[in-house]
Amino acid sequence: MNDIVLSGLLNLFALFGALAGIDKERASRLIKAYLNQHFGIRRQETYLGLYNDLRDLYEMSPNLDKDKIVGSVCEGLRKKIEASEQSLLLLRFMEFSAINREGFLSHEDLFQNVGEHFSVNRELLGHFKAFVLQEETDRVLSCKPPHWDGSLHVIDLPESNIMAFTYRGKDTVMMNDVPVLQGTFQLWQQSGVMKGKKGDPLYYSNVKALFDKMGPDRTPIELAGREINFRFPRSENGMHNFSFTLHSGQLVAIMGGSGVGKSTLLGLLNGNIRPQEGQILLNGVSIQDPEVQKLIGFVPQDDLLIEELTVYKNLWYTARLCFDGMSPAELDKRVMDVLTDLGLAGAKDLKVGSPLNKTISGGQRKRLNIALELIREPAVLFLDEPTSGLSSSDSEKVINLLKEQTFRGRLIVVNIHQPSS
């Protein structure tokens, strides 16, 4: 980001800091953290000097036309910052000013001015206000995860397909293995997983579901087997009178050593192998039914990727075959939504290469293979050895990804020989 943009940002920070009466030392610490976190600027003396000079000017000149200054700076920024970033920038200014609640409330009209230039409507501005003042609305909520010595304040931003959160507490909390900064909002992408020292991981879908609870529910899924019998040729080995019932929202692991029949059981469950006796039903209908097969996804252990194509093109061609009548714009959106969901958007232009001549990591290859099935939005997803050959950290990411899919109402069944995964 060029110096002109940074100067504009510091200009507004200085104006709002002066008007709200923010303590200068605290303001300097926040500005330093902001420059470091968002722009990677570690040598900040020049920028802090500019901030302090501008703030002194505003404090010594109370009769300046504040609306005119805001309008001029915002128009300059609007031409250089993407629309999706503009609303977040306004939220950052509001958070900064809300350190002094009274000072913030006495100059709300200036934030409305910024909102008009950045195309942020009054309704969203109201949600922003609730978020920075730690209040709640239908798009802003507070939660205290079990066993955490701290709490989260979260705002849903469906226009950008993300959430923003602020953490306050004594525990060290990690987002995708990176420490979360306390008291300042950060973005929560769809692939993000938050962990405290104790308790279960907190997934994007966990919290998103709280915002969506008033929406229409998914149709519940029940996968049931009744008195299944299957024997290998010329052998009594196999399955005998096996019955089970699984439901949507579950992550089920089939575990065992090599050669014990894990893949055979997976083949029976997904319909690739027919049992000699008994039935396997999805919501009361045989899984052999062609319409039911459309609801089932299967990710084999081996790659299904085209080495010469990019990550994006591999998924795009799959989507093109599945959704023949979809427009190019709709197709692109669906592909990018899945890539973002699985944390692959940053690698979308990389060729996948071969397992021996790697361009993307093993974990990324596995997630892309999973994406080839998730693009169809199956109700039930089967995976054969999804962590095979992956490092412990990549295995954890894949399992976290699958766990998040269960929060969206899917039934996930994995064949696995690594209980530690």
PDB file of N, CA and C in Angstrom, residues 44-119:
ATOM      1  N   GLN A  44       8.313   2.135  12.298  1.00  0.00           N
ATOM      2  CA  GLN A  44       7.083   2.930  12.258  1.00  0.00           C
ATOM      3  C   GLN A  44       7.267   4.375  12.714  1.00  0.00           C
ATOM      4  N   GLU A  45       8.517   4.784  12.976  1.00  0.00           N
ATOM      5  CA  GLU A  45       8.744   6.105  13.557  1.00  0.00           C
ATOM      6  C   GLU A  45       8.192   7.224  12.675  1.00  0.00           C
ATOM      7  N   THR A  46       8.413   7.108  11.359  1.00  0.00           N
ATOM      8  CA  THR A  46       7.947   8.160  10.448  1.00  0.00           C
ATOM      9  C   THR A  46       6.433   8.284  10.483  1.00  0.00           C
ATOM     10  N   TYR A  47       5.749   7.127  10.476  1.00  0.00           N
ATOM     11  CA  TYR A  47       4.282   7.142  10.449  1.00  0.00           C
ATOM     12  C   TYR A  47       3.704   7.622  11.778  1.00  0.00           C
ATOM     13  N   LEU A  48       4.338   7.213  12.884  1.00  0.00           N
ATOM     14  CA  LEU A  48       3.863   7.694  14.185  1.00  0.00           C
ATOM     15  C   LEU A  48       4.081   9.200  14.327  1.00  0.00           C
ATOM     16  N   GLY A  49       5.197   9.680  13.762  1.00  0.00           N
ATOM     17  CA  GLY A  49       5.441  11.119  13.780  1.00  0.00           C
ATOM     18  C   GLY A  49       4.376  11.875  13.005  1.00  0.00           C
ATOM     19  N   LEU A  50       3.983  11.328  11.841  1.00  0.00           N
ATOM     20  CA  LEU A  50       2.928  11.959  11.049  1.00  0.00           C
ATOM     21  C   LEU A  50       1.608  11.950  11.813  1.00  0.00           C
ATOM     22  N   TYR A  51       1.295  10.822  12.455  1.00  0.00           N
ATOM     23  CA  TYR A  51       0.060  10.739  13.238  1.00  0.00           C
ATOM     24  C   TYR A  51       0.047  11.792  14.343  1.00  0.00           C
ATOM     25  N   ASN A  52       1.140  11.899  15.082  1.00  0.00           N
ATOM     26  CA  ASN A  52       1.192  12.850  16.200  1.00  0.00           C
ATOM     27  C   ASN A  52       1.103  14.297  15.722  1.00  0.00           C
ATOM     28  N   ASP A  53       1.767  14.604  14.591  1.00  0.00           N
ATOM     29  CA  ASP A  53       1.700  15.970  14.053  1.00  0.00           C
ATOM     30  C   ASP A  53       0.270  16.324  13.646  1.00  0.00           C
ATOM     31  N   LEU A  54      -0.399  15.388  12.964  1.00  0.00           N
ATOM     32  CA  LEU A  54      -1.773  15.642  12.532  1.00  0.00           C
ATOM     33  C   LEU A  54      -2.709  15.765  13.730  1.00  0.00           C
ATOM     34  N   ARG A  55      -2.477  14.931  14.713  1.00  0.00           N
ATOM     35  CA  ARG A  55      -3.346  14.992  15.896  1.00  0.00           C
ATOM     36  C   ARG A  55      -3.173  16.322  16.630  1.00  0.00           C
ATOM     37  N   ASP A  56      -1.915  16.776  16.755  1.00  0.00           N
ATOM     38  CA  ASP A  56      -1.685  18.078  17.392  1.00  0.00           C
ATOM     39  C   ASP A  56      -2.394  19.186  16.623  1.00  0.00           C
ATOM     40  N   LEU A  57      -2.357  19.093  15.294  1.00  0.00           N
ATOM     41  CA  LEU A  57      -3.021  20.102  14.466  1.00  0.00           C
ATOM     42  C   LEU A  57      -4.519  20.134  14.743  1.00  0.00           C
ATOM     43  N   TYR A  58      -5.144  18.959  14.800  1.00  0.00           N
ATOM     44  CA  TYR A  58      -6.594  18.908  15.031  1.00  0.00           C
ATOM     45  C   TYR A  58      -6.964  19.365  16.438  1.00  0.00           C
ATOM     46  N   GLU A  59      -6.110  19.058  17.402  1.00  0.00           N
ATOM     47  CA  GLU A  59      -6.408  19.473  18.776  1.00  0.00           C
ATOM     48  C   GLU A  59      -6.248  20.985  18.963  1.00  0.00           C
ATOM     49  N   MET A  60      -5.346  21.588  18.187  1.00  0.00           N
ATOM     50  CA  MET A  60      -5.126  23.033  18.302  1.00  0.00           C
ATOM     51  C   MET A  60      -6.052  23.834  17.397  1.00  0.00           C
ATOM     52  N   SER A  61      -6.803  23.134  16.513  1.00  0.00           N
ATOM     53  CA  SER A  61      -7.673  23.837  15.559  1.00  0.00           C
ATOM     54  C   SER A  61      -9.088  23.276  15.651  1.00  0.00           C
ATOM     55  N   PRO A  62      -9.791  23.551  16.735  1.00  0.00           N
ATOM     56  CA  PRO A  62     -11.128  22.958  16.932  1.00  0.00           C
ATOM     57  C   PRO A  62     -12.168  23.446  15.938  1.00  0.00           C
ATOM     58  N   ASN A  63     -11.887  24.543  15.238  1.00  0.00           N
ATOM     59  CA  ASN A  63     -12.885  25.098  14.322  1.00  0.00           C
ATOM     60  C   ASN A  63     -12.724  24.614  12.883  1.00  0.00           C
ATOM     61  N   LEU A  64     -11.814  23.690  12.654  1.00  0.00           N
ATOM     62  CA  LEU A  64     -11.665  23.139  11.305  1.00  0.00           C
ATOM     63  C   LEU A  64     -12.959  22.446  10.878  1.00  0.00           C
ATOM     64  N   ASP A  65     -13.217  22.464   9.579  1.00  0.00           N
ATOM     65  CA  ASP A  65     -14.416  21.809   9.042  1.00  0.00           C
ATOM     66  C   ASP A  65     -14.160  20.300   8.981  1.00  0.00           C
ATOM     67  N   LYS A  66     -14.581  19.589  10.021  1.00  0.00           N
ATOM     68  CA  LYS A  66     -14.291  18.157  10.128  1.00  0.00           C
ATOM     69  C   LYS A  66     -14.956  17.355   9.010  1.00  0.00           C
ATOM     70  N   ASP A  67     -16.191  17.703   8.682  1.00  0.00           N
ATOM     71  CA  ASP A  67     -16.892  16.971   7.624  1.00  0.00           C
ATOM     72  C   ASP A  67     -16.177  17.109   6.283  1.00  0.00           C
ATOM     73  N   LYS A  68     -15.670  18.280   6.017  1.00  0.00           N
ATOM     74  CA  LYS A  68     -14.963  18.508   4.758  1.00  0.00           C
ATOM     75  C   LYS A  68     -13.674  17.694   4.706  1.00  0.00           C
ATOM     76  N   ILE A  69     -12.958  17.645   5.839  1.00  0.00           N
ATOM     77  CA  ILE A  69     -11.723  16.856   5.901  1.00  0.00           C
ATOM     78  C   ILE A  69     -12.031  15.377   5.678  1.00  0.00           C
ATOM     79  N   VAL A  70     -13.049  14.874   6.386  1.00  0.00           N
ATOM     80  CA  VAL A  70     -13.437  13.465   6.241  1.00  0.00           C
ATOM     81  C   VAL A  70     -13.823  13.161   4.800  1.00  0.00           C
ATOM     82  N   GLY A  71     -14.625  14.024   4.198  1.00  0.00           N
ATOM     83  CA  GLY A  71     -15.063  13.796   2.827  1.00  0.00           C
ATOM     84  C   GLY A  71     -13.910  13.772   1.853  1.00  0.00           C
ATOM     85  N   SER A  72     -12.974  14.704   2.002  1.00  0.00           N
ATOM     86  CA  SER A  72     -11.831  14.782   1.098  1.00  0.00           C
ATOM     87  C   SER A  72     -10.936  13.551   1.211  1.00  0.00           C
ATOM     88  N   VAL A  73     -10.625  13.151   2.451  1.00  0.00           N
ATOM     89  CA  VAL A  73      -9.752  11.987   2.652  1.00  0.00           C
ATOM     90  C   VAL A  73     -10.437  10.708   2.171  1.00  0.00           C
ATOM     91  N   CYS A  74     -11.717  10.541   2.484  1.00  0.00           N
ATOM     92  CA  CYS A  74     -12.441   9.323   2.093  1.00  0.00           C
ATOM     93  C   CYS A  74     -12.545   9.192   0.576  1.00  0.00           C
ATOM     94  N   GLU A  75     -12.744  10.292  -0.115  1.00  0.00           N
ATOM     95  CA  GLU A  75     -12.817  10.232  -1.575  1.00  0.00           C
ATOM     96  C   GLU A  75     -11.487   9.780  -2.160  1.00  0.00           C
ATOM     97  N   GLY A  76     -10.385  10.244  -1.561  1.00  0.00           N
ATOM     98  CA  GLY A  76      -9.075   9.797  -2.023  1.00  0.00           C
ATOM     99  C   GLY A  76      -8.841   8.325  -1.751  1.00  0.00           C
ATOM    100  N   LEU A  77      -9.268   7.855  -0.568  1.00  0.00           N
ATOM    101  CA  LEU A  77      -9.090   6.445  -0.225  1.00  0.00           C
ATOM    102  C   LEU A  77      -9.992   5.544  -1.060  1.00  0.00           C
ATOM    103  N   ARG A  78     -11.199   6.014  -1.331  1.00  0.00           N
ATOM    104  CA  ARG A  78     -12.177   5.190  -2.051  1.00  0.00           C
ATOM    105  C   ARG A  78     -11.672   4.785  -3.433  1.00  0.00           C
ATOM    106  N   LYS A  79     -10.850   5.616  -4.041  1.00  0.00           N
ATOM    107  CA  LYS A  79     -10.338   5.327  -5.380  1.00  0.00           C
ATOM    108  C   LYS A  79      -9.199   4.315  -5.356  1.00  0.00           C
ATOM    109  N   LYS A  80      -8.630   4.094  -4.177  1.00  0.00           N
ATOM    110  CA  LYS A  80      -7.447   3.243  -4.087  1.00  0.00           C
ATOM    111  C   LYS A  80      -7.661   1.978  -3.263  1.00  0.00           C
ATOM    112  N   ILE A  81      -8.809   1.873  -2.587  1.00  0.00           N
ATOM    113  CA  ILE A  81      -9.084   0.712  -1.740  1.00  0.00           C
ATOM    114  C   ILE A  81     -10.327   0.001  -2.253  1.00  0.00           C
ATOM    115  N   GLU A  82     -10.270  -1.329  -2.314  1.00  0.00           N
ATOM    116  CA  GLU A  82     -11.412  -2.108  -2.792  1.00  0.00           C
ATOM    117  C   GLU A  82     -12.621  -1.905  -1.883  1.00  0.00           C
ATOM    118  N   ALA A  83     -13.797  -2.043  -2.493  1.00  0.00           N
ATOM    119  CA  ALA A  83     -15.044  -1.801  -1.754  1.00  0.00           C
ATOM    120  C   ALA A  83     -15.148  -2.685  -0.513  1.00  0.00           C
ATOM    121  N   SER A  84     -14.709  -3.950  -0.632  1.00  0.00           N
ATOM    122  CA  SER A  84     -14.809  -4.870   0.506  1.00  0.00           C
ATOM    123  C   SER A  84     -13.939  -4.421   1.678  1.00  0.00           C
ATOM    124  N   GLU A  85     -12.857  -3.683   1.388  1.00  0.00           N
ATOM    125  CA  GLU A  85     -11.964  -3.206   2.438  1.00  0.00           C
ATOM    126  C   GLU A  85     -12.464  -1.908   3.068  1.00  0.00           C
ATOM    127  N   GLN A  86     -13.267  -1.152   2.324  1.00  0.00           N
ATOM    128  CA  GLN A  86     -13.694   0.155   2.820  1.00  0.00           C
ATOM    129  C   GLN A  86     -14.558   0.039   4.074  1.00  0.00           C
ATOM    130  N   SER A  87     -15.502  -0.912   4.064  1.00  0.00           N
ATOM    131  CA  SER A  87     -16.369  -1.062   5.236  1.00  0.00           C
ATOM    132  C   SER A  87     -15.568  -1.518   6.452  1.00  0.00           C
ATOM    133  N   LEU A  88     -14.562  -2.379   6.239  1.00  0.00           N
ATOM    134  CA  LEU A  88     -13.727  -2.829   7.355  1.00  0.00           C
ATOM    135  C   LEU A  88     -12.878  -1.683   7.891  1.00  0.00           C
ATOM    136  N   LEU A  89     -12.482  -0.789   7.002  1.00  0.00           N
ATOM    137  CA  LEU A  89     -11.712   0.372   7.434  1.00  0.00           C
ATOM    138  C   LEU A  89     -12.561   1.279   8.325  1.00  0.00           C
ATOM    139  N   LEU A  90     -13.816   1.465   7.947  1.00  0.00           N
ATOM    140  CA  LEU A  90     -14.725   2.248   8.791  1.00  0.00           C
ATOM    141  C   LEU A  90     -14.887   1.588  10.156  1.00  0.00           C
ATOM    142  N   LEU A  91     -15.032   0.266  10.163  1.00  0.00           N
ATOM    143  CA  LEU A  91     -15.158  -0.453  11.433  1.00  0.00           C
ATOM    144  C   LEU A  91     -13.909  -0.256  12.287  1.00  0.00           C
ATOM    145  N   ARG A  92     -12.735  -0.213  11.644  1.00  0.00           N
ATOM    146  CA  ARG A  92     -11.485  -0.004  12.383  1.00  0.00           C
ATOM    147  C   ARG A  92     -11.460   1.391  13.010  1.00  0.00           C
ATOM    148  N   PHE A  93     -11.890   2.409  12.276  1.00  0.00           N
ATOM    149  CA  PHE A  93     -11.936   3.764  12.835  1.00  0.00           C
ATOM    150  C   PHE A  93     -12.898   3.830  14.023  1.00  0.00           C
ATOM    151  N   MET A  94     -14.040   3.158  13.891  1.00  0.00           N
ATOM    152  CA  MET A  94     -15.029   3.173  14.969  1.00  0.00           C
ATOM    153  C   MET A  94     -14.498   2.449  16.200  1.00  0.00           C
ATOM    154  N   GLU A  95     -13.819   1.330  15.988  1.00  0.00           N
ATOM    155  CA  GLU A  95     -13.235   0.596  17.110  1.00  0.00           C
ATOM    156  C   GLU A  95     -12.208   1.465  17.838  1.00  0.00           C
ATOM    157  N   PHE A  96     -11.385   2.157  17.065  1.00  0.00           N
ATOM    158  CA  PHE A  96     -10.353   3.026  17.628  1.00  0.00           C
ATOM    159  C   PHE A  96     -10.984   4.127  18.482  1.00  0.00           C
ATOM    160  N   SER A  97     -12.015   4.763  17.970  1.00  0.00           N
ATOM    161  CA  SER A  97     -12.663   5.873  18.683  1.00  0.00           C
ATOM    162  C   SER A  97     -13.443   5.397  19.897  1.00  0.00           C
ATOM    163  N   ALA A  98     -13.967   4.167  19.841  1.00  0.00           N
ATOM    164  CA  ALA A  98     -14.822   3.661  20.921  1.00  0.00           C
ATOM    165  C   ALA A  98     -14.043   3.326  22.186  1.00  0.00           C
ATOM    166  N   ILE A  99     -12.713   3.472  22.144  1.00  0.00           N
ATOM    167  CA  ILE A  99     -11.932   3.316  23.373  1.00  0.00           C
ATOM    168  C   ILE A  99     -12.455   4.276  24.437  1.00  0.00           C
ATOM    169  N   ASN A 100     -12.835   5.474  23.992  1.00  0.00           N
ATOM    170  CA  ASN A 100     -13.500   6.452  24.866  1.00  0.00           C
ATOM    171  C   ASN A 100     -14.962   6.510  24.439  1.00  0.00           C
ATOM    172  N   ARG A 101     -15.810   5.804  25.153  1.00  0.00           N
ATOM    173  CA  ARG A 101     -17.209   5.662  24.745  1.00  0.00           C
ATOM    174  C   ARG A 101     -17.904   7.017  24.570  1.00  0.00           C
ATOM    175  N   GLU A 102     -17.704   7.910  25.531  1.00  0.00           N
ATOM    176  CA  GLU A 102     -18.380   9.209  25.452  1.00  0.00           C
ATOM    177  C   GLU A 102     -17.891  10.014  24.251  1.00  0.00           C
ATOM    178  N   GLY A 103     -16.574   9.994  24.019  1.00  0.00           N
ATOM    179  CA  GLY A 103     -16.030  10.709  22.873  1.00  0.00           C
ATOM    180  C   GLY A 103     -16.526  10.139  21.562  1.00  0.00           C
ATOM    181  N   PHE A 104     -16.681   8.818  21.527  1.00  0.00           N
ATOM    182  CA  PHE A 104     -17.195   8.155  20.323  1.00  0.00           C
ATOM    183  C   PHE A 104     -18.635   8.581  20.048  1.00  0.00           C
ATOM    184  N   LEU A 105     -19.470   8.526  21.081  1.00  0.00           N
ATOM    185  CA  LEU A 105     -20.893   8.821  20.898  1.00  0.00           C
ATOM    186  C   LEU A 105     -21.143  10.282  20.532  1.00  0.00           C
ATOM    187  N   SER A 106     -20.237  11.164  20.929  1.00  0.00           N
ATOM    188  CA  SER A 106     -20.449  12.590  20.658  1.00  0.00           C
ATOM    189  C   SER A 106     -20.120  12.974  19.221  1.00  0.00           C
ATOM    190  N   HIS A 107     -19.529  12.051  18.453  1.00  0.00           N
ATOM    191  CA  HIS A 107     -19.164  12.380  17.065  1.00  0.00           C
ATOM    192  C   HIS A 107     -19.633  11.293  16.091  1.00  0.00           C
ATOM    193  N   GLU A 108     -20.782  10.700  16.392  1.00  0.00           N
ATOM    194  CA  GLU A 108     -21.317   9.655  15.513  1.00  0.00           C
ATOM    195  C   GLU A 108     -21.575  10.155  14.097  1.00  0.00           C
ATOM    196  N   ASP A 109     -21.918  11.428  13.973  1.00  0.00           N
ATOM    197  CA  ASP A 109     -22.258  11.955  12.651  1.00  0.00           C
ATOM    198  C   ASP A 109     -21.096  11.849  11.675  1.00  0.00           C
ATOM    199  N   LEU A 110     -19.860  11.923  12.193  1.00  0.00           N
ATOM    200  CA  LEU A 110     -18.702  11.803  11.309  1.00  0.00           C
ATOM    201  C   LEU A 110     -18.585  10.394  10.737  1.00  0.00           C
ATOM    202  N   PHE A 111     -18.949   9.390  11.522  1.00  0.00           N
ATOM    203  CA  PHE A 111     -18.908   8.018  11.014  1.00  0.00           C
ATOM    204  C   PHE A 111     -19.988   7.805   9.956  1.00  0.00           C
ATOM    205  N   GLN A 112     -21.109   8.467  10.118  1.00  0.00           N
ATOM    206  CA  GLN A 112     -22.133   8.420   9.070  1.00  0.00           C
ATOM    207  C   GLN A 112     -21.603   9.045   7.785  1.00  0.00           C
ATOM    208  N   ASN A 113     -20.811  10.097   7.928  1.00  0.00           N
ATOM    209  CA  ASN A 113     -20.188  10.746   6.774  1.00  0.00           C
ATOM    210  C   ASN A 113     -19.251   9.771   6.066  1.00  0.00           C
ATOM    211  N   VAL A 114     -18.404   9.090   6.845  1.00  0.00           N
ATOM    212  CA  VAL A 114     -17.501   8.089   6.258  1.00  0.00           C
ATOM    213  C   VAL A 114     -18.312   6.988   5.579  1.00  0.00           C
ATOM    214  N   GLY A 115     -19.373   6.533   6.248  1.00  0.00           N
ATOM    215  CA  GLY A 115     -20.213   5.481   5.684  1.00  0.00           C
ATOM    216  C   GLY A 115     -20.819   5.869   4.351  1.00  0.00           C
ATOM    217  N   GLU A 116     -21.222   7.116   4.207  1.00  0.00           N
ATOM    218  CA  GLU A 116     -21.796   7.568   2.937  1.00  0.00           C
ATOM    219  C   GLU A 116     -20.763   7.521   1.817  1.00  0.00           C
ATOM    220  N   HIS A 117     -19.529   7.883   2.122  1.00  0.00           N
ATOM    221  CA  HIS A 117     -18.474   7.852   1.104  1.00  0.00           C
ATOM    222  C   HIS A 117     -18.052   6.420   0.779  1.00  0.00           C
ATOM    223  N   PHE A 118     -18.134   5.527   1.780  1.00  0.00           N
ATOM    224  CA  PHE A 118     -17.715   4.138   1.587  1.00  0.00           C
ATOM    225  C   PHE A 118     -18.893   3.209   1.290  1.00  0.00           C
ATOM    226  N   SER A 119     -20.056   3.771   1.022  1.00  0.00           N
ATOM    227  CA  SER A 119     -21.255   2.992   0.665  1.00  0.00           C
ATOM    228  C   SER A 119     -21.643   1.986   1.749  1.00  0.00           C
TER     229      SER A 119
END
